Amino acid sequence: MTPELSVVIPIKNESENLARLYEELVAALDSFRSFELIFVEDGSTDDSFSCLARLQASDARVRVIRFRRNFGQTAAFAAGFAFARGRYIVTTDGDLQNDPADIPRMVERLEQGFDIVAGWRKDRKDPFVSRRLPSILANKLISAATGVALHDYGCSLKVFRSEVVKPMKLYGEMHRFLPAIASEMGVTIDEVVVNHRPRVHGSSKYGISRTVRVILDLLTVKFLLNYSKRPLQIFGLVGMAMGGLGFCITLWLAIQRLFLYRSIGDRPMLLLGILLIFTGVQLVTLGLLAEMQARTYHESQDKPVYVIRDVLEAPPAAAPAAALPARHP
């Protein structure tokens, strides 16, 4: 029987948490909906896989995907999405800081007409300087850049309709941007306050060093959301602005040389003007090439440039009855 819920949990060196995590997930979901638990073992160096293998042997609802090496949380979520069979896909961490008891409430909220329900760790149990402060700044930056305002992009506890996340191609650290990426489809997103608990076993895999990678991925997401189908508009706009400024500089210098008889050969402004003109031409050319590449990308993969949610139309008219042959007396 196909389960209604697929819970995707990336695992790396969480052997001490796995038994309790399994018990809490089963307790939260057993009487709620049919479910499957998809554990993605992401290159652990402890005995996490052995623990997962025992869980799978004792419960057919447990599925285990084992990577050959550590590929990262984004790759783990992507693999889980690909193997998920449920109508709704739940993502959560394996460190027990997310509370499985919140999942039923989030699923019920999703069924009220939303496509994504994201968790918000309002009372977060993490150090302020190393974890919470960078998260606050990152959330404000991501919300402003993508136009999708969420309090907590970093919370892994989320619920999705499967048709929203299954087509996504994820790279880098893009798992945290899933709501923003999905916004391109015109999805509806809600946020629910969830319980956050302190870590009991193991150590965190996150730190301030990840902030730089998040910012770089944010630039990629911003480009994909706003300019992936019209790259000339960003490259061309910047190129024309730089080229126009360079033209104005060189025009002014030319006027000074031709009409005011001033020497311009030793003036840095001449080099700046020429540099701006050449850079502007290169950016416009890059934009044109990007336009061609974007079209090749969409057409070669038969990738649509729109996503249809519903179709409302009148039913086809019934075919007219065949004319009866004339009856002669």
XYZ file of C-alpha atoms in Angstrom:
329
model
C 0.000 0.000 0.000
C 1.320 3.435 -0.903
C 1.926 5.521 2.248
C 0.408 8.961 2.671
C 3.520 10.404 4.353
C 7.182 10.024 3.453
C 9.510 11.292 6.169
C 13.013 12.023 4.830
C 15.798 12.172 7.440
C 19.480 12.757 6.511
C 21.806 10.956 8.910
C 25.468 11.558 9.591
C 27.052 10.226 12.787
C 23.795 10.099 14.759
C 23.953 6.518 16.042
C 23.147 7.537 19.627
C 19.961 9.310 18.530
C 18.523 6.833 16.033
C 16.611 4.485 18.352
C 14.853 7.305 20.161
C 14.215 9.151 16.886
C 12.546 6.074 15.414
C 10.413 5.564 18.513
C 9.248 9.199 18.542
C 8.417 9.176 14.831
C 6.395 5.979 15.135
C 4.609 7.267 18.232
C 3.684 10.522 16.444
C 2.554 8.955 13.156
C 1.356 5.416 13.886
C -2.233 6.418 14.673
C -2.222 9.458 12.371
C -1.545 8.386 8.783
C 0.186 5.610 6.871
C 3.854 6.503 6.534
C 7.327 5.465 5.540
C 10.610 6.585 7.118
C 13.410 7.228 4.615
C 16.777 7.479 6.362
C 19.579 8.724 4.103
C 22.908 7.636 5.586
C 25.330 10.340 4.425
C 28.789 8.846 4.856
C 28.768 8.325 8.625
C 31.975 7.229 10.334
C 30.202 5.708 13.347
C 27.819 2.743 13.431
C 24.783 4.714 12.196
C 24.271 2.374 9.246
C 24.276 -0.711 11.477
C 21.622 0.888 13.680
C 19.547 1.783 10.634
C 19.899 -1.737 9.243
C 18.496 -3.161 12.488
C 15.575 -0.746 12.387
C 14.818 -1.682 8.790
C 14.934 -5.392 9.590
C 12.354 -4.920 12.337
C 9.988 -2.537 10.488
C 9.166 -2.671 6.763
C 8.111 0.978 6.874
C 11.766 1.935 7.317
C 13.810 2.458 4.154
C 17.532 3.160 4.247
C 19.566 4.843 1.516
C 23.301 4.634 2.051
C 25.719 6.975 0.256
C 29.197 5.811 -0.664
C 30.639 8.924 0.990
C 29.482 12.181 2.514
C 27.677 14.247 -0.125
C 25.961 16.739 2.163
C 22.469 17.425 3.412
C 21.167 18.813 0.120
C 22.128 15.621 -1.732
C 20.563 13.546 1.050
C 17.253 15.387 0.729
C 17.374 15.067 -3.067
C 17.840 11.288 -2.795
C 15.039 11.043 -0.251
C 12.677 13.005 -2.497
C 13.487 10.737 -5.424
C 12.657 7.582 -3.415
C 9.632 8.999 -1.575
C 6.262 7.450 -2.424
C 3.922 9.462 -0.202
C 1.481 12.217 -1.174
C 3.162 14.458 1.380
C 6.886 14.617 2.061
C 8.176 15.587 5.499
C 11.787 16.625 6.081
C 13.461 16.653 9.461
C 16.896 16.330 11.041
C 18.263 13.253 12.778
C 19.611 15.029 15.866
C 16.306 14.976 17.832
C 16.208 18.773 18.074
C 13.113 18.777 15.861
C 10.085 17.299 17.639
C 8.235 14.585 15.609
C 5.084 15.395 17.595
C 4.759 18.586 15.494
C 4.380 16.663 12.231
C 0.636 15.822 12.455
C -0.242 19.458 13.167
C 1.852 20.610 10.197
C 0.266 18.046 7.862
C -3.209 19.136 8.918
C -2.224 22.733 8.236
C -0.973 21.722 4.786
C -4.327 20.140 4.031
C -6.053 23.454 4.676
C -4.910 24.598 1.236
C -1.139 25.087 1.412
C 1.611 23.517 -0.665
C 4.424 23.962 1.878
C 4.344 24.313 5.666
C 7.653 25.362 7.197
C 8.661 25.058 10.832
C 9.669 28.106 12.853
C 11.955 27.462 15.832
C 10.725 30.531 17.697
C 12.269 29.457 21.006
C 15.480 28.036 19.637
C 17.762 26.048 21.968
C 21.131 26.910 20.396
C 24.022 29.244 21.290
C 23.217 32.842 20.355
C 26.490 34.081 18.863
C 27.536 31.014 16.854
C 24.094 29.775 15.735
C 21.129 32.044 16.383
C 22.613 35.427 15.408
C 23.943 34.245 12.003
C 20.585 32.532 11.438
C 18.613 35.715 12.169
C 20.749 37.735 9.749
C 20.603 35.022 7.077
C 16.811 34.717 7.342
C 16.344 38.460 6.875
C 18.730 38.487 3.918
C 17.119 35.473 2.229
C 13.601 36.828 2.777
C 14.543 40.212 1.297
C 16.410 38.728 -1.671
C 13.847 36.091 -2.652
C 10.622 37.878 -1.719
C 9.492 34.851 0.332
C 9.404 36.015 3.939
C 10.031 33.264 6.476
C 11.308 33.541 10.030
C 13.381 30.346 9.882
C 14.740 29.100 6.567
C 17.200 26.879 8.421
C 14.581 24.727 10.146
C 14.639 21.311 8.487
C 11.173 20.386 9.746
C 8.949 21.097 6.746
C 6.015 19.433 4.986
C 5.585 19.513 1.202
C 3.168 18.221 -1.345
C 5.178 15.671 -3.298
C 4.460 17.276 -6.676
C 6.187 20.437 -5.442
C 9.573 19.013 -4.435
C 9.991 15.928 -6.613
C 10.776 17.878 -9.828
C 13.378 20.066 -8.089
C 17.066 19.768 -8.910
C 19.100 20.566 -5.816
C 22.779 21.482 -5.572
C 25.161 23.044 -3.064
C 23.378 24.143 0.117
C 20.053 24.757 -1.610
C 17.928 22.560 0.650
C 17.362 25.563 2.927
C 15.984 27.563 -0.025
C 13.299 25.015 -0.970
C 10.353 27.354 -0.204
C 11.971 30.172 -2.194
C 12.773 27.910 -5.156
C 9.250 26.484 -5.103
C 7.785 30.001 -5.120
C 8.591 30.095 -8.846
C 5.717 27.622 -9.297
C 3.272 29.909 -7.533
C 2.937 27.729 -4.435
C 1.260 28.753 -1.194
C 3.494 28.690 1.892
C 2.670 28.819 5.588
C 4.834 28.845 8.690
C 4.085 27.081 11.983
C 5.834 27.520 15.332
C 7.442 24.215 16.315
C 9.119 22.855 19.402
C 12.907 22.980 19.374
C 14.953 20.928 21.781
C 18.605 21.064 22.859
C 20.948 18.489 21.370
C 21.602 15.609 23.773
C 24.006 13.370 21.833
C 26.551 14.085 19.116
C 27.810 17.408 17.801
C 26.391 19.949 15.396
C 27.455 19.864 11.740
C 26.732 23.574 11.315
C 28.814 26.636 12.059
C 29.595 30.196 11.025
C 31.808 28.897 8.181
C 28.683 27.706 6.363
C 27.370 31.290 6.149
C 29.635 32.108 3.188
C 28.353 29.113 1.213
C 24.771 30.070 2.027
C 25.321 33.595 0.682
C 26.844 32.258 -2.539
C 23.940 29.852 -3.013
C 21.554 32.728 -2.321
C 23.021 34.558 -5.327
C 22.333 31.466 -7.440
C 18.759 31.191 -6.154
C 18.133 34.894 -6.759
C 19.354 34.559 -10.340
C 17.290 31.407 -10.948
C 14.139 33.000 -9.554
C 14.353 36.321 -11.350
C 16.582 36.015 -14.386
C 17.018 32.380 -15.441
C 14.517 32.848 -18.284
C 15.694 36.367 -19.206
C 19.423 36.646 -18.360
C 19.964 39.463 -20.856
C 17.932 41.753 -18.620
C 20.490 41.590 -15.819
C 23.706 41.313 -17.836
C 22.461 43.752 -20.464
C 21.272 46.273 -17.889
C 24.593 46.314 -16.053
C 26.495 46.298 -19.355
C 24.531 49.218 -20.781
C 24.955 51.214 -17.571
C 28.724 50.678 -17.570
C 29.031 51.245 -21.315
C 26.928 54.413 -21.099
C 29.063 55.785 -18.287
C 32.230 54.966 -20.222
C 30.825 56.656 -23.340
C 30.026 59.824 -21.382
C 33.551 59.906 -19.922
C 35.270 59.452 -23.274
C 32.907 61.935 -24.950
C 33.779 64.590 -22.377
C 37.488 63.883 -22.807
C 37.109 64.066 -26.596
C 35.419 67.479 -26.298
C 38.263 68.702 -24.104
C 40.844 67.459 -26.593
C 39.164 68.686 -29.789
C 37.736 72.005 -28.668
C 39.659 73.007 -25.566
C 43.007 71.622 -26.790
C 43.790 69.902 -23.501
C 46.008 66.857 -23.277
C 44.166 63.705 -22.220
C 46.753 61.011 -22.942
C 48.067 60.952 -19.372
C 44.690 61.159 -17.625
C 43.413 58.060 -15.738
C 39.844 58.946 -16.736
C 40.655 57.975 -20.320
C 41.613 54.457 -19.283
C 38.533 54.239 -17.025
C 36.225 55.284 -19.848
C 37.709 52.766 -22.285
C 37.556 50.017 -19.646
C 33.886 50.739 -18.932
C 32.988 50.678 -22.634
C 34.723 47.362 -23.276
C 33.301 45.820 -20.093
C 29.814 46.984 -21.022
C 30.087 45.430 -24.485
C 31.307 42.166 -22.949
C 28.421 42.034 -20.481
C 25.820 42.646 -23.186
C 27.435 39.926 -25.288
C 27.447 37.598 -22.271
C 23.752 38.312 -21.777
C 22.978 37.375 -25.384
C 24.924 34.136 -25.052
C 23.122 33.396 -21.761
C 19.774 33.958 -23.524
C 20.722 31.343 -26.129
C 21.881 28.931 -23.435
C 18.681 29.418 -21.409
C 16.571 28.595 -24.443
C 18.697 25.537 -25.205
C 18.344 24.401 -21.588
C 14.555 24.681 -21.550
C 13.993 23.244 -25.022
C 16.460 20.353 -24.793
C 14.871 19.097 -21.571
C 11.365 19.990 -22.662
C 11.300 22.061 -19.476
C 8.134 24.189 -19.321
C 8.351 27.899 -18.626
C 5.087 27.742 -16.677
C 3.397 25.466 -14.135
C -0.354 24.800 -14.296
C -2.208 24.201 -11.036
C -5.775 23.752 -12.258
C -7.641 23.737 -15.546
C -11.261 24.865 -15.589
C -13.128 24.329 -18.817
C -16.457 23.219 -20.096
C -16.782 19.510 -20.842
C -16.561 18.622 -24.526
C -19.862 18.796 -26.320
C -21.518 15.473 -27.018
C -21.063 14.267 -30.560
C -24.192 14.838 -32.659
C -26.281 11.789 -33.269
C -25.885 10.219 -36.696
C -28.590 11.267 -39.083
C -31.188 8.588 -39.525
C -31.812 7.437 -43.076
C -34.936 8.815 -44.626
C -37.901 6.431 -44.450
C -39.861 6.117 -47.660
C -43.428 5.052 -47.605
